[in-house]
Coordinates of C-alpha atoms in Angstrom, one line a residue:
Chain A
A1 CA 32.9 32.9 -119.7
Q2 CA 33.5 34.1 -116.1
S3 CA 36.7 35.9 -115.6
V4 CA 38.5 38.6 -113.4
T5 CA 40.7 41.2 -114.9
Q6 CA 43.1 43.3 -113.0
P7 CA 44.3 45.9 -115.7
D8 CA 47.4 47.0 -113.8
I9 CA 50.3 44.6 -113.5
H10 CA 52.4 46.9 -111.5
I11 CA 51.6 50.1 -109.5
T12 CA 53.8 52.3 -107.8
V13 CA 52.6 54.9 -105.0
S14 CA 54.5 57.1 -102.5
E15 CA 54.2 56.3 -98.8
G16 CA 51.3 58.3 -97.5
A17 CA 49.5 58.8 -100.8
S18 CA 46.4 57.1 -101.6
L19 CA 46.1 54.0 -103.7
E20 CA 43.6 52.2 -105.8
L21 CA 43.9 48.7 -107.5
R22 CA 41.4 47.9 -110.3
C23 CA 39.3 44.9 -110.8
N24 CA 36.8 44.1 -113.2
Y25 CA 34.8 40.8 -113.4
S26 CA 32.5 39.1 -115.9
Y27 CA 29.9 36.9 -114.3
G28 CA 26.2 36.5 -115.2
A29 CA 25.0 35.8 -111.6
T30 CA 25.5 37.7 -108.4
P31 CA 29.0 38.1 -107.7
Y32 CA 30.8 37.1 -104.5
L33 CA 33.9 39.0 -104.7
F34 CA 37.2 39.0 -102.7
W35 CA 40.6 40.7 -102.4
Y36 CA 43.7 38.9 -101.3
V37 CA 47.2 40.1 -100.5
Q38 CA 50.4 37.9 -100.9
S39 CA 53.7 38.8 -99.6
P40 CA 56.8 37.4 -101.3
G41 CA 57.1 33.8 -100.3
Q42 CA 54.0 33.6 -98.4
G43 CA 50.4 32.5 -98.9
L44 CA 47.4 34.5 -99.7
Q45 CA 45.5 36.5 -96.9
L46 CA 42.1 37.6 -97.3
L47 CA 41.7 41.4 -97.0
L48 CA 38.1 41.8 -97.5
K49 CA 34.9 40.3 -99.2
Y50 CA 31.7 41.3 -100.7
F51 CA 28.7 39.2 -100.6
S52 CA 25.7 41.5 -100.5
G53 CA 24.4 44.7 -98.7
D54 CA 26.3 47.7 -98.3
T55 CA 28.6 48.1 -101.6
L56 CA 31.4 49.7 -99.6
V57 CA 33.2 47.0 -97.7
Q58 CA 35.8 47.5 -95.0
G59 CA 38.7 45.2 -94.8
I60 CA 41.9 44.6 -92.7
K61 CA 45.0 46.8 -92.6
G62 CA 42.9 50.0 -93.7
F63 CA 41.8 48.7 -96.9
E64 CA 38.3 49.2 -98.4
A65 CA 36.7 48.1 -101.7
E66 CA 33.6 49.3 -103.5
F67 CA 31.4 47.1 -105.5
K68 CA 29.8 49.0 -108.6
R69 CA 27.6 46.4 -110.4
S70 CA 27.1 48.9 -113.2
Q71 CA 30.8 49.0 -114.0
S72 CA 31.2 45.2 -113.1
S73 CA 34.0 46.5 -110.9
F74 CA 35.4 45.9 -107.3
N75 CA 38.4 48.3 -106.8
L76 CA 40.5 48.2 -103.8
R77 CA 41.4 51.3 -102.0
K78 CA 43.5 52.8 -99.1
P79 CA 43.6 56.3 -98.2
S80 CA 47.2 56.3 -97.0
A81 CA 50.0 53.6 -98.3
H82 CA 52.4 52.4 -95.8
W83 CA 55.6 50.6 -96.8
S84 CA 54.4 47.4 -95.4
D85 CA 51.7 47.5 -98.1
A86 CA 54.0 46.4 -100.7
A87 CA 53.0 43.0 -102.0
E88 CA 51.0 41.4 -104.9
Y89 CA 47.1 41.8 -104.7
F90 CA 44.6 39.5 -106.2
C91 CA 40.8 39.9 -106.8
A92 CA 38.8 36.9 -107.0
V93 CA 35.2 35.9 -107.7
A94 CA 33.6 32.9 -106.2
L95 CA 31.3 31.0 -108.8
Y96 CA 28.5 29.6 -106.5
N97 CA 26.5 28.3 -109.4
Q98 CA 29.6 26.1 -109.9
G99 CA 30.1 24.7 -106.6
G100 CA 31.9 27.5 -105.1
K101 CA 34.7 27.7 -107.5
L102 CA 37.1 30.7 -106.8
I103 CA 38.7 32.2 -109.8
F104 CA 41.5 34.8 -109.5
G105 CA 42.7 37.8 -111.8
Q106 CA 46.4 38.0 -112.7
G107 CA 47.3 40.0 -109.9
T108 CA 48.6 43.7 -109.4
E109 CA 52.1 44.2 -107.7
L110 CA 52.1 47.2 -105.5
S111 CA 55.5 49.1 -104.7
V112 CA 55.5 51.8 -102.0
K113 CA 58.5 54.2 -102.3
P114 CA 59.6 56.6 -99.6
Chain B
D1 CA 42.4 27.0 -85.3
A2 CA 45.8 26.0 -87.1
G3 CA 44.5 27.1 -90.5
V4 CA 45.1 25.0 -93.7
I5 CA 48.2 23.1 -93.2
Q6 CA 50.4 21.9 -96.3
S7 CA 53.4 19.8 -96.6
P8 CA 55.9 19.9 -97.4
R9 CA 56.8 23.6 -97.7
H10 CA 59.6 23.0 -100.3
E11 CA 60.3 20.0 -102.5
V12 CA 63.1 19.5 -104.9
T13 CA 62.9 16.4 -106.9
E14 CA 64.4 15.0 -110.0
M15 CA 62.5 14.8 -113.3
G16 CA 60.7 11.6 -113.6
Q17 CA 60.1 11.3 -109.9
E18 CA 56.7 10.9 -108.1
V19 CA 55.8 13.8 -105.9
T20 CA 53.1 14.0 -103.3
L21 CA 51.7 17.1 -101.9
R22 CA 49.4 17.1 -98.8
C23 CA 46.9 19.3 -97.3
K24 CA 44.9 19.2 -94.2
P25 CA 41.8 21.7 -94.5
I26 CA 40.3 23.5 -91.6
S27 CA 38.0 21.4 -89.5
G28 CA 34.4 21.7 -90.6
H29 CA 35.3 23.1 -94.1
N30 CA 33.6 21.0 -96.8
S31 CA 35.1 22.4 -99.8
L32 CA 38.8 22.1 -100.7
F33 CA 40.8 23.6 -103.6
W34 CA 44.1 23.0 -105.1
Y35 CA 45.8 25.9 -107.0
R36 CA 49.1 26.2 -108.7
Q37 CA 50.9 29.6 -109.1
T38 CA 53.5 30.4 -111.8
M39 CA 54.8 33.7 -113.1
M40 CA 53.5 33.0 -116.4
R41 CA 50.0 31.7 -115.7
G42 CA 49.3 33.2 -112.2
L43 CA 46.9 31.2 -110.0
E44 CA 45.3 28.4 -111.5
L45 CA 42.5 26.2 -110.2
L46 CA 43.6 22.6 -110.6
I47 CA 40.8 20.7 -108.8
Y48 CA 38.1 21.1 -106.2
F49 CA 36.3 18.9 -103.8
N50 CA 32.9 19.2 -102.1
N51 CA 32.3 16.9 -99.2
N52 CA 35.4 14.7 -100.4
V53 CA 33.9 14.4 -103.9
P54 CA 35.8 15.8 -106.9
I55 CA 33.5 18.3 -108.5
D56 CA 35.7 19.8 -111.2
D57 CA 39.1 18.6 -112.4
S58 CA 39.0 20.5 -115.5
G59 CA 42.1 22.5 -114.5
M60 CA 44.3 19.4 -113.9
P61 CA 47.0 19.8 -116.7
E62 CA 47.5 16.3 -117.7
D63 CA 47.1 12.7 -116.8
R64 CA 50.3 12.9 -114.7
F65 CA 48.5 14.8 -112.2
S66 CA 46.0 13.2 -109.7
A67 CA 44.2 14.3 -106.5
K68 CA 42.5 12.3 -103.8
M69 CA 40.6 13.2 -100.7
P70 CA 40.1 10.0 -98.8
N71 CA 38.3 11.9 -95.7
A72 CA 37.3 15.3 -94.7
S73 CA 40.6 16.0 -93.0
F74 CA 43.3 15.0 -95.8
S75 CA 43.8 15.5 -99.4
T76 CA 46.8 14.8 -101.7
L77 CA 47.9 16.1 -104.9
K78 CA 50.3 13.8 -106.8
I79 CA 52.3 14.3 -110.0
Q80 CA 53.9 11.0 -111.6
P81 CA 56.1 11.5 -113.4
S82 CA 57.3 15.1 -112.6
E83 CA 58.6 17.4 -115.3
P84 CA 60.5 20.6 -114.8
R85 CA 57.6 22.5 -116.0
D86 CA 55.7 21.4 -113.1
S87 CA 57.8 23.8 -110.9
A88 CA 55.5 26.1 -109.1
V89 CA 54.0 26.9 -105.9
Y90 CA 51.0 24.8 -104.9
F91 CA 48.4 26.1 -102.6
C92 CA 45.6 24.3 -100.9
A93 CA 42.4 26.2 -99.7
S94 CA 39.4 25.4 -97.9
S95 CA 36.1 26.9 -97.3
P96 CA 32.7 26.1 -95.4
T97 CA 29.8 24.8 -97.4
G98 CA 27.3 27.4 -98.8
Q99 CA 27.5 30.9 -99.9
G100 CA 29.1 33.3 -97.7
G101 CA 31.9 31.4 -96.6
G102 CA 35.5 32.7 -96.9
Y103 CA 38.5 30.8 -98.5
T104 CA 41.4 30.1 -96.2
F105 CA 44.7 29.3 -98.2
G106 CA 47.7 27.3 -96.9
S107 CA 51.1 28.5 -97.1
G108 CA 51.9 26.6 -100.1
T109 CA 54.4 24.0 -101.4
R110 CA 57.2 25.3 -103.6
L111 CA 58.0 22.5 -106.1
T112 CA 61.1 22.4 -108.0
V113 CA 61.6 19.7 -110.5
V114 CA 65.2 19.6 -111.7

């Protein structure tokens, strides 16, 4: 069955330090992958997406993600964390062989300490 | 573009009452999705539509839940009768038809059933 796994429920990094949020997917066809961010009480904002081509994709707010087919992973990274990055992050895969159904991982809560 | 518009933003209702959540997708987007978010279960896809037609409603928890999309610019999610365990944030999202489209989320409706 198709699924998205975010192994880390909560991550804490120091401001200025690099961060990496992990995402693994299970999907038989070519995956279309997304990262969303959700601030408390807010909706979901698209950070970046991967459809094809270059496996390193750049997103908003200085984030990037790398698609690794051999590892079924799509990890999110940022070289230098900012206090405003504290939020919940969701990885998702679109199942285009099922009408574009979008399924999410359980989310990773990111805390940034001064 | 005003984005995906959901109403109301907050809803408090008594158990047993009917609740109707509303969504206006982005103009030109042919797919519409309803999600429910809770602490325990994360983001769950309830139902989605392509060109106003329900494609997959396997995520709808019970017969108390129903969704309609009478035209391309409006959808409703109805719960009748409501129960306390329905308390959650309900998100609507829309996307253009075909692969490569992004998914835009509304701000959500926070439902509290007392």
